[in-house]
Amino acid sequence: MSELTNDNIEIIQDFIQESRDALEQLEQSIIELGRSEGDPQAINVIFRLFHSMKGTASFLGLRHIANVTHAAESLLDQIRSGQIKLEIPGHVDLFIQASDFAKEALVYVENHLNDSGMEDGAKTLTARLHGAISGRSAAKPQVPVLELSAAPVKPSQAPVAAPPVMEAPKAPAPPPAKKETEFFITPEMVERFIQESDELLQKLEHNLLEWIKSPDSKEVVSESFRNIHSFKGNCGFFGYADMERLSHQMENLLDIARSGASMDVSHAADTMLQLKDTLRNAIADASQGGSGAIIGLEALVSLLEEEAKAAAPPGGEEREVNRIGEILVAEGVVSAEDVVKALDVQSKPLGEILVDLGVANHDAVERALNKQSQKEEGAKPKTAAIKRQDIRVDLEKLDTLITLIGELVIAENMLVNNPDLSGLELENFNKAAQQTSKIVRELQELAMVIRMVPVSGLFRRMIRLVHDLAVKCNKKVELRLAGEETEVDKTIIEIITDPLVHMIRNAADHGVETPEERKNAGKPETGTVNLSASHEEGEVWITIEDDGKGLDRDRIIAKARQVGALEGDGSDLSDKAVFGFIFLPGFSTADKISDVSGRGVGMDVVKQNLDKINCKIEVSSTKGQGTRFVLRIPLTLAIIDGMLIRVGRSKYILPIISIRESFSPNPGVITISTDGQELARVREEFIPVVRLHELHRLSPDSKELSDGILIVLDTADGNIALFVDEILGQQQTVIKGLSKYIMDVGKVRGVSGCTILGNGDVCLILDVRGLVEATARHG
Amino acid sequence: MNRDNSLDSDLGDFDTWDDEDSQKNRYLTFRVGAEGYGLEIRHVTEIIGIQQITEVPDMPNFVMGMINLRGTVIPIIDVRLRFGLEPREYDGRTCIIVTILNETIVGLIVDEVSEVADIPEDSVEPPPRVSRGANSRFIQGLGKMGNEVKIILDVRKLLYDEDPDKAGQGEQENG
């Protein structure tokens, strides 16, 4: 890969992207590994992730990444096979370092398209990993640990480190099946095939892991089926008969699973995961111009057939012996040693074996290989459609598109509600307008979801954070995640990342006590931090909750007095008001400043960041039981269903989601409380009346409540009845933020943004929560 | 849709002066009350006629509200009120100068736009050190054009500077 073509750069970029995704999962699994003290499932996952990263890295000539991942993989393999006992935290730390190294290296690769600058880091880390490997008891034979050479390595020639017994690494097979129909397949097509197959296999791997987690999920099985099916189709199209055959068999097994037959899911999935690796290797071979042949194909196929048989409706017996080598050993046909030797031979390409045996010379084999790959250019026709599931798009383009859709909504409104049309008989126009409105509405909906991404990525990053913190502070903390699938706008994810890190840090460092303290308080030694996301009241709520010592009201009050934020003893303040002090700049009640947090520059920054997206923070805490923060993030960028209302000459939009009901009050329902607050009686409830004309200093048509309309607005913080002159009707509303200038020079209360009406006028959108809060303060 | 009442045409090839060098020492001059003022041309994006303004509550009195500029909502301030002068009916000559400072777009209401003028650097005097008027804080310099003197305004101060005499009155009624 010395010369970088655009295609190669693209492959590298894909590799970076994929590896980043993989690293996220990797971190999680490594921590899981440490926590579960060597869960074989976690080991397998980590192994696979390192393994696939190594494969691609060495293919791309990124040898430092390849070396490190390879060494990590080797160590894992030894742990997996029981030759090395997992050391916690020693080995776990090493894996984390390897993962960190990979992360760092990816940044380097992104900038330089090679990883030459990572040499030092790679050397140290590889040495440490090797040290961990050779440090084991010397009783068992040492598996050679190889350094990948500087020259680009052909994966087909690089021995795969200690392959699992069943995994039969690729090797150019004896003459591939002859193709009768030869038609032209360009190298580009093959390249695309390789990339696509790789993606499909990765997806399959993901599916299979999911399947193990939730064996009853039909969806996962169907998805695996679809992925392996497309894979099979592609292989068939390009004439890779062995891969086709194997994937076909896997597809069969999945089909059986799909039909509802009971089977040992984790076993079946595990087998298929191994076969997936086999396929991956074959693909790697094919990418180097090899035939993609699979040695021991028949054994693998029969293995799957067995698995399929075992899955017959009554439910299969647990089968212990499943590997051909193991079967042979069990039956006493061969010794275990022979099997290992045989596998060693098996893992070599046929050509090399022939050379080793002295029956052919090197050049002849090379020529044969070339010939072989040329012959491969044939394939039998097959109608498998090659589909790409997603594409990566520049965020800027997406933003422009969304802005344009917003403009379109406004333009459409202006057109349909054009004052020039009023009073005209427009049957055909209305029909066309309706059709247009429908399409525009669909476009809007699309625009809203197009930038949405699940919070899972953000949440998973916190696992690592909590793990590191717990180690640093000598605490036991478990992070539980919920609602990871909740989607929010991408920019929001970016903005809340830092605040969330701060808050999780606080929860783990200040909130959760040391194990001794917890024991003394009668709590389990391991503290819990819950991080969850959900949709509530048209907002996204992110909740951070710990079961630690809670906020200390008295101490906060004392500190508030000290910094001059509070006069008096504060005993009359609500908890909410007291906890509000923690958002003041420089406010910290921590006894000692740790290197993790406690400098008092946390929460005010959190608040500043969150204010940017109009996000509200709610704090609740019980001393000794824990603290709970709720981030209430409005769905910005959104197009909301609004209700257009009027007071005097001014028009406003109210979000329909907040409107409970509206009515024209007769004087009997209005009571005036002792402090002068008007209350409207709605059934058994007394709701404070807010006169919008007073709040915004407008001249209404009438100040008599009975002349206008009361709109009951509902929020979690309470209800108000908003007094307005008139309700004008419902309207799709594109939310536009208020100009920064307006925010800077004024103190806008009760307004969350603005929009442009059908006639082109600017109209303010009322912030219902703000209105309620304003009333609560004054009322 | 605001193009109709745009005054671009009055200013000839105004739109084409977008290159940095040609903007140097160029000022858009306008009139508020009896005085002539100037703004560096690099801060000016366009000039539009007066149009429907939506009021925004809880604003300083000189912030008139917001307008819809081809789909973008921009705030509008009245330079007259900013200077503490008496408000005056808007008429056919009243204009909104759309300015840009960093990334903030704000429209300025002025009584009348005059012309784009070249004022060479050596004709611009620094603002007077001592001044009785509170408005002197907006002044960036004094530009001499023949017999006339144009007061060159500092856009940032015009937009953001708090009036030392009136601090705290920001929330007064604007409707």
Short mmCIF file of N, CA and C in Angstrom, two decimals, chain B residues 25 27 119-129 136 138-146 148-154:
data_model
loop_
_atom_site.label_atom_id
_atom_site.label_comp_id
_atom_site.label_asym_id
_atom_site.label_seq_id
_atom_site.Cartn_x
_atom_site.Cartn_y
_atom_site.Cartn_z
N ASN B 25 -11.59 52.13 3.54
CA ASN B 25 -11.88 53.56 3.56
C ASN B 25 -13.23 53.91 2.93
N TYR B 27 -17.29 54.13 3.31
CA TYR B 27 -18.28 54.24 4.38
C TYR B 27 -19.67 54.41 3.78
N ILE B 119 -13.61 57.94 2.34
CA ILE B 119 -12.97 58.90 3.25
C ILE B 119 -11.57 58.38 3.53
N PRO B 120 -10.56 59.01 2.94
CA PRO B 120 -9.19 58.52 3.13
C PRO B 120 -8.80 58.54 4.60
N GLU B 121 -7.89 57.64 4.94
CA GLU B 121 -7.49 57.46 6.34
C GLU B 121 -7.07 58.79 6.99
N ASP B 122 -6.32 59.61 6.22
CA ASP B 122 -5.79 60.83 6.85
C ASP B 122 -6.86 61.89 7.05
N SER B 123 -8.08 61.61 6.54
CA SER B 123 -9.15 62.57 6.78
C SER B 123 -10.01 62.16 7.98
N VAL B 124 -9.63 61.05 8.59
CA VAL B 124 -10.43 60.59 9.73
C VAL B 124 -9.71 60.96 11.02
N GLU B 125 -10.38 61.75 11.84
CA GLU B 125 -9.83 62.17 13.13
C GLU B 125 -10.30 61.21 14.22
N PRO B 126 -9.48 61.04 15.23
CA PRO B 126 -9.97 60.20 16.35
C PRO B 126 -11.13 60.90 17.05
N PRO B 127 -11.91 60.15 17.79
CA PRO B 127 -13.06 60.77 18.46
C PRO B 127 -12.58 61.76 19.50
N PRO B 128 -13.35 62.80 19.76
CA PRO B 128 -12.93 63.81 20.75
C PRO B 128 -12.76 63.18 22.13
N ARG B 129 -11.71 63.57 22.81
CA ARG B 129 -11.43 63.00 24.13
C ARG B 129 -12.53 63.34 25.12
N SER B 136 -21.26 59.99 22.64
CA SER B 136 -19.91 59.99 22.11
C SER B 136 -19.27 58.62 22.22
N PHE B 138 -20.27 55.93 21.12
CA PHE B 138 -20.45 55.13 19.90
C PHE B 138 -19.48 55.55 18.79
N ILE B 139 -18.78 56.66 19.02
CA ILE B 139 -18.01 57.26 17.92
C ILE B 139 -16.66 56.56 17.75
N GLN B 140 -16.38 56.19 16.51
CA GLN B 140 -15.11 55.57 16.19
C GLN B 140 -14.14 56.61 15.65
N GLY B 141 -14.71 57.63 15.03
CA GLY B 141 -13.86 58.69 14.50
C GLY B 141 -14.71 59.75 13.82
N LEU B 142 -14.06 60.82 13.38
CA LEU B 142 -14.76 61.87 12.66
C LEU B 142 -14.17 61.98 11.27
N GLY B 143 -15.01 61.78 10.27
CA GLY B 143 -14.51 61.79 8.90
C GLY B 143 -14.83 63.09 8.21
N LYS B 144 -13.79 63.70 7.65
CA LYS B 144 -14.02 64.97 6.96
C LYS B 144 -14.26 64.72 5.47
N MET B 145 -15.38 65.28 5.00
CA MET B 145 -15.69 65.17 3.57
C MET B 145 -15.98 66.57 3.09
N GLY B 146 -14.98 67.20 2.52
CA GLY B 146 -15.15 68.60 2.10
C GLY B 146 -15.46 69.44 3.33
N GLU B 148 -18.20 69.02 5.08
CA GLU B 148 -19.01 68.26 6.02
C GLU B 148 -18.15 67.39 6.94
N VAL B 149 -18.72 67.01 8.05
CA VAL B 149 -18.08 66.03 8.93
C VAL B 149 -19.07 64.89 9.17
N LYS B 150 -18.61 63.69 8.88
CA LYS B 150 -19.45 62.52 9.15
C LYS B 150 -18.98 61.88 10.44
N ILE B 151 -19.92 61.54 11.29
CA ILE B 151 -19.58 60.86 12.53
C ILE B 151 -19.52 59.37 12.23
N ILE B 152 -18.34 58.80 12.33
CA ILE B 152 -18.20 57.39 12.01
C ILE B 152 -18.48 56.56 13.27
N LEU B 153 -19.43 55.65 13.12
CA LEU B 153 -19.90 54.91 14.30
C LEU B 153 -19.17 53.57 14.45
N ASP B 154 -19.00 53.19 15.70
CA ASP B 154 -18.42 51.89 16.03
C ASP B 154 -19.58 50.91 16.19
#
